Amino acid sequence: MYVSYREEGVAAAASSVAGRLVADGVPARLADGDPTLWGEDAEAEAAARLGWLSLPRHSRELLPVLGRLADRARAAGLTNVVLAGMGGSSLAAQVICDTADVPLTVLDTTDPGQVRRALAEGLSSTVVVVAGRSGSTVETDCLLRVYEQRFADAGLDPAGHIVVVTAPGSPLERHAVRAGYQLVPASPSVGGRYSALSAFGLVPAALAGADVERLLDDAGEVLPLLSREDGNPGLDLGAALAASALAGRDKLVLEDRLTAINGLPDWIEELVAESTGKQGKGILPVVGADPNGASDELVVAIDSDDGDVRVDGPLGAQFLVWEYATALACAVLRVNPFDEPNVAESAANTDTLLSLPDLPTGAPSFVDGPVEAYGAATARDLPGLFAELLHTIPRDGYLAIMAYLDRLAAFDAPVPEGADFDQMTDAWMMADPLTLRALLAQRTDRPVTFGWGPRFLHSTGQYHKGGPQNGVFLQITGAVEEDVAVPGRPYTLGRLQLAQALGDLGALETRGRPAVRLHLTDRAAGVARLLAAAQEA
């Protein structure tokens, strides 16, 4: 595992920061779990959240448990593995399984269409991993309720089809014990986004058939390097991230086109954005985008020479080194890497909205075919709105697209009539869900990010609200044709999804940020119109 600098300015700045860190003994202190590195206000929380540093060793104790769990699942014919969890409870497992090329259905959504499709995949052969530190996260709670009811309705004992991963003493653990579910305790000293090598990442991956022992082996090989003053990839990467951010290069463009690791930037995005994005500071990860050559960009390439910084190594080592580097960068930036003070704000707004008889969607400012536009904008059609939003982005800012849709099917739309094929990206031709982002990114030199709601609320959502207040926000919601009831709750998944969107939009608007919601009254036709309008903008 190694990190190398490909750009002289980055190398010089990183060397300076690394020198100061070494002089203060920080590399060894972090490796030893010193909770004082992030200041007095963060010390208590840090003391309870540094267990991830020893996971390459301690998680090996799980291997016999995981082997028995996988054997029992195979013997019972449970070949369809579904993971219900949000943020750090799901992203690492998805990267592990995608890289190992083993099937895993990840439900980190409240979209009724996406959930219905997962429910149709043969309940008798399904094992659902319900993952969450407490289990009180609304999305995880709803998905558990839905699956419990569906198993019971099909005449199947939920206890034979549900595995729970949660912290000891949590409400979810108590529920699992009462219901007789298979239970795998997660370390209480590991926070979600630092939990890749814990039970949260390993249980679903092992059930799906990934080689999790190899993952721990690779992480174990790099672990001794993290206490060194030289030849320490975590120090080299963390110093580059911190030095670049301090110099104004706080947009982290992640390049992974040449690596055999699939989807790592999505996991890095949550780790970096949610750890650093607070107190008006932060590093904004940009995923699935080509560099613009802007002065505030730092391009980090995974296993290639295409960036300012190159990070090489197998997946297990990448997980540990990025966690160490992010925690180190937070120490330099003087922010607490283990809290997420603004995430709860959108959740509280959602709870308030769900208590109302009707969701306050308001009246659209204009309608463009199957798309309704809500928010303060002077434009009266979609091309004009897109142009207006792009023009509004500050010189040090970004545009964030936030789509509360089915992330596996939302952008399966035909190519708009009259589209300029010479200007279309490979992503367009492949019907990639980031097509809208790519088209708008062609029309600005500022970063354009893309997040699926409510998934991003547990990732970049913290950065949007707690980081530098220079974002412009484009939210997309869609009409629900066939909803999913949530047993024991007075709302459906569709109502919850819209309430989450409105709740987060309200949190952004209270900060005075430009924010617009586009509602697709017909999802397929609406997506086609969005893509056509982005081409026209």
XYZ file of C-alpha atoms in Angstrom:
537
model
C 0.000 0.000 0.000
C 1.470 3.341 -0.919
C 0.567 6.962 -1.585
C 2.518 9.106 -4.031
C 2.309 12.751 -5.047
C 2.103 13.505 -8.765
C 2.037 17.291 -8.480
C 4.880 19.358 -7.000
C 2.676 21.883 -5.232
C 0.771 19.144 -3.445
C 4.005 17.380 -2.511
C 5.520 20.526 -0.974
C 2.400 21.473 0.993
C 1.832 17.907 2.205
C 5.475 17.578 3.266
C 5.188 20.722 5.356
C 2.025 19.541 7.125
C 3.424 16.038 7.614
C 6.556 17.512 9.167
C 4.531 19.400 11.749
C 2.465 16.293 12.517
C 5.571 14.176 12.975
C 7.119 16.807 15.233
C 4.042 16.535 17.462
C 4.125 12.742 17.417
C 0.695 12.618 15.803
C 1.115 9.503 13.584
C 1.934 7.238 16.534
C -0.582 8.984 18.796
C -3.385 8.372 16.314
C -2.350 4.756 15.771
C -2.406 4.309 19.579
C -5.888 5.829 19.813
C -5.123 9.175 21.470
C -8.518 10.918 21.854
C -6.991 14.357 22.499
C -5.945 14.937 18.870
C -9.133 16.804 17.902
C -9.374 19.193 20.824
C -11.010 19.255 24.217
C -14.578 19.480 22.910
C -14.165 16.270 20.868
C -12.162 14.285 23.402
C -14.992 12.419 25.105
C -16.601 11.350 21.864
C -13.273 10.428 20.272
C -12.428 8.240 23.256
C -15.516 6.162 22.510
C -15.064 6.041 18.718
C -11.508 4.843 18.007
C -12.137 1.096 17.936
C -11.762 1.056 14.140
C -7.988 1.277 14.530
C -7.824 -2.304 15.830
C -10.472 -3.879 13.577
C -7.951 -5.668 11.313
C -7.060 -7.733 14.391
C -10.252 -7.842 16.409
C -12.597 -8.546 13.499
C -10.763 -11.805 12.897
C -12.663 -13.086 15.912
C -15.788 -12.826 13.772
C -14.522 -15.161 11.056
C -15.790 -18.421 12.653
C -19.144 -16.767 13.324
C -19.383 -15.529 9.747
C -18.450 -18.939 8.395
C -21.210 -20.639 10.361
C -23.694 -17.941 9.395
C -22.915 -18.350 5.697
C -23.045 -22.142 5.943
C -26.475 -22.064 7.577
C -27.780 -19.642 4.976
C -26.573 -21.840 2.105
C -27.996 -24.951 3.732
C -31.379 -23.214 4.015
C -31.266 -22.133 0.371
C -30.989 -18.445 1.289
C -29.105 -17.206 -1.756
C -30.694 -13.756 -2.123
C -28.896 -11.452 0.318
C -30.547 -8.106 1.082
C -28.904 -5.433 3.225
C -31.172 -2.898 4.928
C -29.052 -0.116 6.349
C -27.995 3.466 5.799
C -24.671 5.238 5.325
C -21.798 3.470 7.005
C -24.008 0.468 7.656
C -24.313 -0.268 3.933
C -21.772 1.516 1.717
C -18.711 -0.556 2.627
C -20.551 -3.845 2.153
C -21.649 -2.742 -1.292
C -18.067 -1.890 -2.298
C -16.819 -5.232 -0.963
C -19.438 -7.229 -2.858
C -19.169 -5.231 -6.081
C -15.390 -5.683 -6.047
C -15.717 -9.413 -5.335
C -18.439 -9.683 -8.010
C -20.931 -11.337 -5.655
C -24.610 -10.311 -5.605
C -25.921 -8.106 -2.812
C -29.143 -6.079 -2.863
C -28.634 -2.890 -0.859
C -31.732 -1.110 0.377
C -30.608 2.295 1.627
C -33.740 3.951 0.357
C -37.370 4.718 1.066
C -38.333 4.690 -2.606
C -41.396 2.428 -2.953
C -40.482 1.196 -6.436
C -36.989 0.154 -5.431
C -38.279 -1.597 -2.303
C -41.084 -3.351 -4.200
C -38.584 -4.723 -6.699
C -36.464 -6.147 -3.880
C -39.540 -7.694 -2.252
C -40.341 -9.492 -5.498
C -37.035 -11.383 -5.495
C -38.279 -14.639 -3.939
C -38.886 -14.247 -0.215
C -38.342 -17.948 0.484
C -34.710 -17.665 -0.665
C -34.061 -14.256 0.928
C -31.976 -13.414 3.974
C -32.201 -9.808 5.133
C -29.333 -8.243 7.067
C -30.726 -5.370 9.130
C -27.799 -3.156 10.085
C -27.653 -0.105 12.318
C -25.914 1.006 15.501
C -29.224 1.589 17.249
C -31.837 0.555 14.707
C -33.717 3.778 15.370
C -32.853 5.251 11.955
C -36.232 5.694 10.293
C -35.283 4.040 6.997
C -33.890 0.906 8.669
C -36.835 0.654 11.040
C -39.334 0.905 8.166
C -37.541 -1.670 6.020
C -37.414 -4.114 8.932
C -41.145 -3.660 9.532
C -41.938 -4.178 5.855
C -39.901 -7.376 5.589
C -41.222 -8.798 8.860
C -44.768 -8.392 7.580
C -44.002 -9.774 4.119
C -42.304 -12.868 5.531
C -45.237 -13.468 7.890
C -47.774 -12.962 5.099
C -45.904 -15.535 2.993
C -46.070 -18.097 5.800
C -42.348 -17.794 6.516
C -40.851 -17.406 9.983
C -38.983 -14.070 9.952
C -36.519 -15.528 12.472
C -35.215 -17.829 9.754
C -34.671 -14.983 7.299
C -33.436 -11.972 9.286
C -29.945 -11.321 10.628
C -29.363 -8.253 12.790
C -26.087 -6.353 13.164
C -26.216 -3.727 15.888
C -24.448 -2.392 18.957
C -24.934 -4.183 22.293
C -27.762 -2.729 24.348
C -29.428 -0.982 21.416
C -33.190 -0.975 20.835
C -32.573 -3.060 17.704
C -30.690 -5.670 19.731
C -33.576 -5.928 22.194
C -36.018 -6.348 19.324
C -33.832 -9.018 17.723
C -33.617 -10.996 20.965
C -37.391 -10.860 21.464
C -38.027 -11.966 17.888
C -35.409 -14.719 17.926
C -33.346 -13.271 15.075
C -29.745 -14.230 14.450
C -27.724 -11.473 16.080
C -24.159 -10.366 15.409
C -22.991 -7.681 17.865
C -21.079 -4.730 16.413
C -18.340 -2.956 18.317
C -19.817 -0.026 20.263
C -16.527 1.869 19.866
C -16.784 2.133 16.078
C -18.870 4.821 14.357
C -20.791 4.048 11.185
C -18.551 5.625 8.569
C -15.463 4.028 10.162
C -17.069 0.574 10.323
C -16.022 -0.937 6.974
C -13.943 -3.687 8.614
C -16.462 -4.346 11.391
C -19.506 -6.595 11.460
C -21.402 -3.949 9.481
C -19.219 -4.478 6.435
C -18.315 -8.124 6.959
C -21.627 -9.848 7.778
C -23.523 -9.016 4.559
C -20.359 -9.484 2.491
C -19.704 -12.928 3.973
C -23.309 -14.014 3.419
C -23.046 -12.861 -0.190
C -19.889 -14.928 -0.702
C -17.041 -12.386 -0.539
C -13.649 -13.369 0.891
C -13.719 -11.238 4.023
C -10.676 -12.938 5.534
C -8.569 -11.638 2.650
C -9.969 -8.187 3.326
C -8.729 -8.325 6.923
C -5.386 -9.764 5.816
C -4.815 -6.806 3.501
C -5.780 -4.316 6.204
C -3.599 -6.137 8.716
C -0.554 -5.777 6.491
C -0.827 -1.983 6.364
C -1.750 -1.536 10.042
C 1.871 -1.492 11.391
C 2.776 1.253 8.912
C 0.302 3.694 10.444
C 2.431 4.398 13.506
C 5.532 5.237 11.470
C 6.915 8.690 10.743
C 7.936 7.750 7.208
C 6.559 5.209 4.770
C 3.153 5.789 6.370
C 0.462 5.884 3.657
C -2.155 7.228 6.063
C 0.077 10.129 7.015
C 0.974 10.832 3.388
C -2.672 10.874 2.286
C -3.987 12.737 5.332
C -1.317 15.418 5.005
C -2.182 15.911 1.323
C -5.904 16.220 2.080
C -5.374 18.659 4.948
C -2.675 20.779 3.288
C -4.737 21.097 0.122
C -7.876 22.082 2.037
C -5.976 24.710 4.011
C -4.675 26.119 0.721
C -8.205 26.360 -0.706
C -8.115 23.091 -2.672
C -11.074 21.666 -0.809
C -12.864 19.910 -3.711
C -11.695 16.285 -3.672
C -12.179 14.786 -7.155
C -11.992 10.994 -6.892
C -10.746 9.157 -9.988
C -11.170 5.374 -10.085
C -11.624 4.410 -13.725
C -8.556 2.154 -13.878
C -8.902 0.277 -10.594
C -10.270 -3.215 -10.042
C -11.993 -1.910 -6.909
C -15.610 -1.076 -7.713
C -17.407 1.827 -6.065
C -14.788 2.923 -3.532
C -15.388 6.678 -4.163
C -18.993 6.335 -2.948
C -17.695 5.056 0.391
C -14.927 7.686 0.544
C -17.542 10.362 -0.159
C -19.431 9.599 3.037
C -16.283 9.165 5.103
C -14.700 12.466 4.084
C -17.807 14.653 3.730
C -19.457 13.630 6.981
C -16.194 13.682 8.956
C -14.908 17.062 7.761
C -18.049 19.032 6.827
C -18.851 21.037 9.932
C -18.192 24.403 11.586
C -18.196 26.002 8.139
C -15.196 23.893 7.116
C -14.814 20.729 5.120
C -13.599 18.794 2.110
C -16.187 18.121 -0.606
C -15.731 14.791 -2.418
C -16.742 14.847 -6.088
C -17.598 11.401 -7.481
C -18.112 10.342 -11.076
C -16.823 13.596 -12.535
C -13.928 14.617 -14.736
C -11.567 17.220 -13.259
C -12.200 20.789 -14.408
C -8.679 21.975 -13.743
C -10.055 24.484 -11.251
C -7.708 25.957 -8.663
C -9.718 24.512 -5.762
C -9.575 20.894 -6.979
C -7.410 18.102 -5.612
C -7.570 15.009 -7.824
C -6.879 11.729 -6.043
C -6.620 8.663 -8.278
C -7.095 5.094 -7.112
C -4.472 2.837 -8.725
C -3.663 5.220 -11.593
C -1.495 8.209 -12.484
C -4.439 10.422 -13.462
C -4.410 12.589 -10.350
C -2.413 14.952 -8.173
C -2.179 12.123 -5.634
C -2.095 8.400 -6.343
C -3.341 5.853 -3.797
C -2.499 2.209 -4.514
C -3.461 -0.887 -2.615
C -6.059 -3.633 -2.130
C -9.507 -2.868 -0.784
C -8.936 -3.817 2.867
C -5.876 -1.581 3.033
C -7.698 1.245 1.236
C -10.460 1.199 3.854
C -8.042 1.514 6.771
C -5.727 4.072 5.166
C -8.583 6.369 4.117
C -10.086 6.184 7.621
C -6.722 7.042 9.195
C -6.044 9.818 6.652
C -9.474 11.383 7.176
C -9.125 11.371 10.960
C -5.657 12.897 10.570
C -6.932 15.609 8.218
C -9.663 16.457 10.737
C -7.010 16.931 13.416
C -5.277 19.487 11.184
C -8.566 21.205 10.302
C -9.610 21.164 13.977
C -12.933 19.459 13.536
C -14.353 16.388 15.261
C -14.314 13.502 12.745
C -16.762 11.395 14.733
C -19.845 13.575 15.110
C -22.488 14.692 12.604
C -24.159 17.649 14.336
C -26.397 18.680 11.436
C -27.711 15.297 10.273
C -30.412 15.258 12.937
C -31.827 18.569 11.712
C -33.318 17.123 8.526
C -34.596 14.095 10.453
C -36.350 16.346 12.955
C -37.927 18.320 10.107
C -39.142 15.054 8.595
C -40.748 13.961 11.872
C -42.554 17.290 12.115
C -43.851 17.039 8.552
C -45.060 13.456 9.056
C -47.171 14.610 11.991
C -49.193 16.917 9.703
C -52.390 15.758 7.965
C -50.943 16.712 4.569
C -47.413 17.458 3.447
C -46.974 21.192 2.683
C -45.672 20.948 -0.871
C -46.851 24.427 -1.848
C -47.679 25.633 -5.353
C -45.242 25.241 -8.253
C -43.530 28.351 -9.597
C -43.886 26.879 -13.098
C -44.694 23.635 -14.883
C -42.653 22.329 -17.813
C -44.468 19.299 -19.197
C -44.249 16.447 -16.658
C -42.053 18.498 -14.308
C -43.234 20.902 -11.612
C -40.702 23.421 -10.269
C -40.863 24.679 -6.670
C -38.711 27.378 -5.098
C -37.488 30.898 -5.655
C -36.429 31.152 -9.282
C -37.118 33.698 -11.989
C -36.942 31.182 -14.855
C -40.160 29.823 -16.323
C -38.913 26.658 -17.998
C -36.347 23.968 -17.216
C -33.545 25.092 -19.578
C -33.800 28.574 -18.104
C -33.854 27.195 -14.558
C -30.762 25.078 -15.137
C -28.953 28.079 -16.606
C -30.028 30.209 -13.651
C -28.811 27.657 -11.092
C -25.456 27.263 -12.823
C -25.033 31.039 -12.933
C -25.813 31.247 -9.196
C -22.931 28.987 -8.113
C -20.269 31.030 -6.272
C -16.714 30.970 -7.609
C -15.690 28.673 -4.763
C -18.996 26.780 -4.707
C -20.696 23.747 -6.170
C -24.031 22.451 -7.453
C -25.523 19.451 -5.651
C -28.180 17.327 -7.380
C -30.241 15.338 -4.865
C -32.601 12.764 -6.385
C -35.260 11.112 -4.233
C -35.962 8.419 -6.807
C -35.315 4.740 -7.512
C -31.524 4.777 -7.885
C -31.506 1.548 -9.888
C -34.049 2.572 -12.489
C -34.695 6.299 -12.256
C -32.693 7.331 -15.290
C -33.631 4.484 -17.613
C -35.046 6.960 -20.106
C -34.739 7.267 -23.880
C -32.258 9.704 -25.396
C -34.111 13.000 -25.913
C -35.051 13.843 -29.481
C -32.585 16.244 -31.067
C -29.792 15.562 -28.535
C -26.292 16.556 -29.654
C -24.454 13.237 -29.751
C -21.095 14.991 -30.154
C -21.575 16.532 -26.716
C -22.880 13.436 -24.945
C -20.644 11.585 -22.514
C -20.062 7.856 -22.207
C -22.242 8.002 -19.125
C -25.174 9.160 -21.274
C -24.672 6.405 -23.805
C -24.672 3.827 -21.012
C -27.824 5.303 -19.395
C -25.711 5.997 -16.306
C -27.693 7.568 -13.446
C -25.166 10.404 -13.332
C -26.132 11.547 -16.838
C -27.923 14.650 -15.582
C -24.881 15.551 -13.504
C -22.601 15.058 -16.512
C -24.716 17.257 -18.776
C -24.885 20.117 -16.288
C -21.191 19.755 -15.470
C -20.396 20.413 -19.141
C -21.881 23.880 -18.691
C -19.891 25.070 -15.682
C -16.346 24.952 -14.361
C -17.675 24.367 -10.836
C -18.114 20.881 -9.331
C -21.476 19.188 -9.756
C -22.223 16.405 -7.290
C -25.013 13.833 -7.343
C -26.632 12.110 -4.384
C -29.521 9.680 -4.024
C -32.006 10.590 -1.314
C -32.341 9.695 1.451
C -28.975 7.901 1.145
C -26.947 11.129 0.874
C -28.521 12.507 4.075
C -26.194 10.137 5.932
C -23.230 11.209 3.793
C -22.852 14.550 2.045
C -25.984 15.829 3.795
C -23.829 16.774 6.781
C -21.437 18.713 4.538
C -24.311 20.523 2.789
C -25.530 21.946 6.062
C -22.428 22.051 8.240
C -19.647 22.738 5.730
C -18.834 25.900 3.771
C -22.074 27.631 2.818
C -21.373 27.901 -0.911
C -23.632 25.213 -2.351
C -26.528 25.506 -4.795
C -29.074 22.724 -4.529
C -31.295 20.977 -7.084
C -33.665 18.463 -5.549
C -35.691 15.953 -7.590
C -38.751 14.082 -6.328
C -41.251 11.930 -8.188
C -44.856 10.812 -8.106
C -45.466 7.381 -6.610
C -47.666 5.052 -8.639
C -47.735 2.103 -6.231
C -46.867 2.776 -2.609
C -45.702 0.471 0.185
C -47.396 0.527 3.581
C -45.201 0.547 6.686
C -46.698 -1.778 9.336
C -47.178 -0.058 12.669
C -46.588 3.405 11.236
C -49.182 5.986 10.116
C -47.385 6.660 6.824
C -46.264 4.884 3.692
C -42.779 4.730 2.223
C -43.820 7.214 -0.456
C -45.048 9.746 2.097
C -41.878 9.248 4.141
C -39.677 9.738 1.076
C -41.355 13.036 0.188
C -41.264 14.209 3.811
C -37.523 13.499 3.913
C -37.005 15.548 0.766
C -39.067 18.471 2.072
C -37.398 18.278 5.472
C -33.912 18.509 4.037
C -34.939 21.251 1.624
C -36.233 23.236 4.586
C -32.916 22.825 6.391
C -31.064 24.208 3.368
C -33.487 27.088 2.884
C -33.099 28.217 6.500
C -29.424 28.757 5.690
C -30.299 31.023 2.797
C -28.888 28.655 0.198
C -30.373 28.643 -3.341
C -32.512 25.508 -3.503
C -35.094 24.314 -6.020
C -37.253 21.187 -6.049
C -38.318 19.562 -9.314
C -41.210 17.137 -8.975
C -41.771 14.572 -11.721
C -45.503 14.002 -12.115
C -44.616 11.134 -14.450
C -41.236 9.689 -13.574
C -40.204 8.283 -16.943
C -41.422 11.261 -18.948
C -40.069 13.630 -16.321
C -36.576 12.162 -16.479
C -36.600 12.397 -20.267
C -37.597 16.054 -19.992
C -34.837 16.762 -17.457
C -32.187 15.287 -19.733
C -33.490 17.171 -22.759
C -33.619 20.435 -20.824
C -30.084 19.942 -19.528
C -28.965 19.504 -23.120
C -30.730 22.743 -24.083
C -29.542 24.817 -21.106
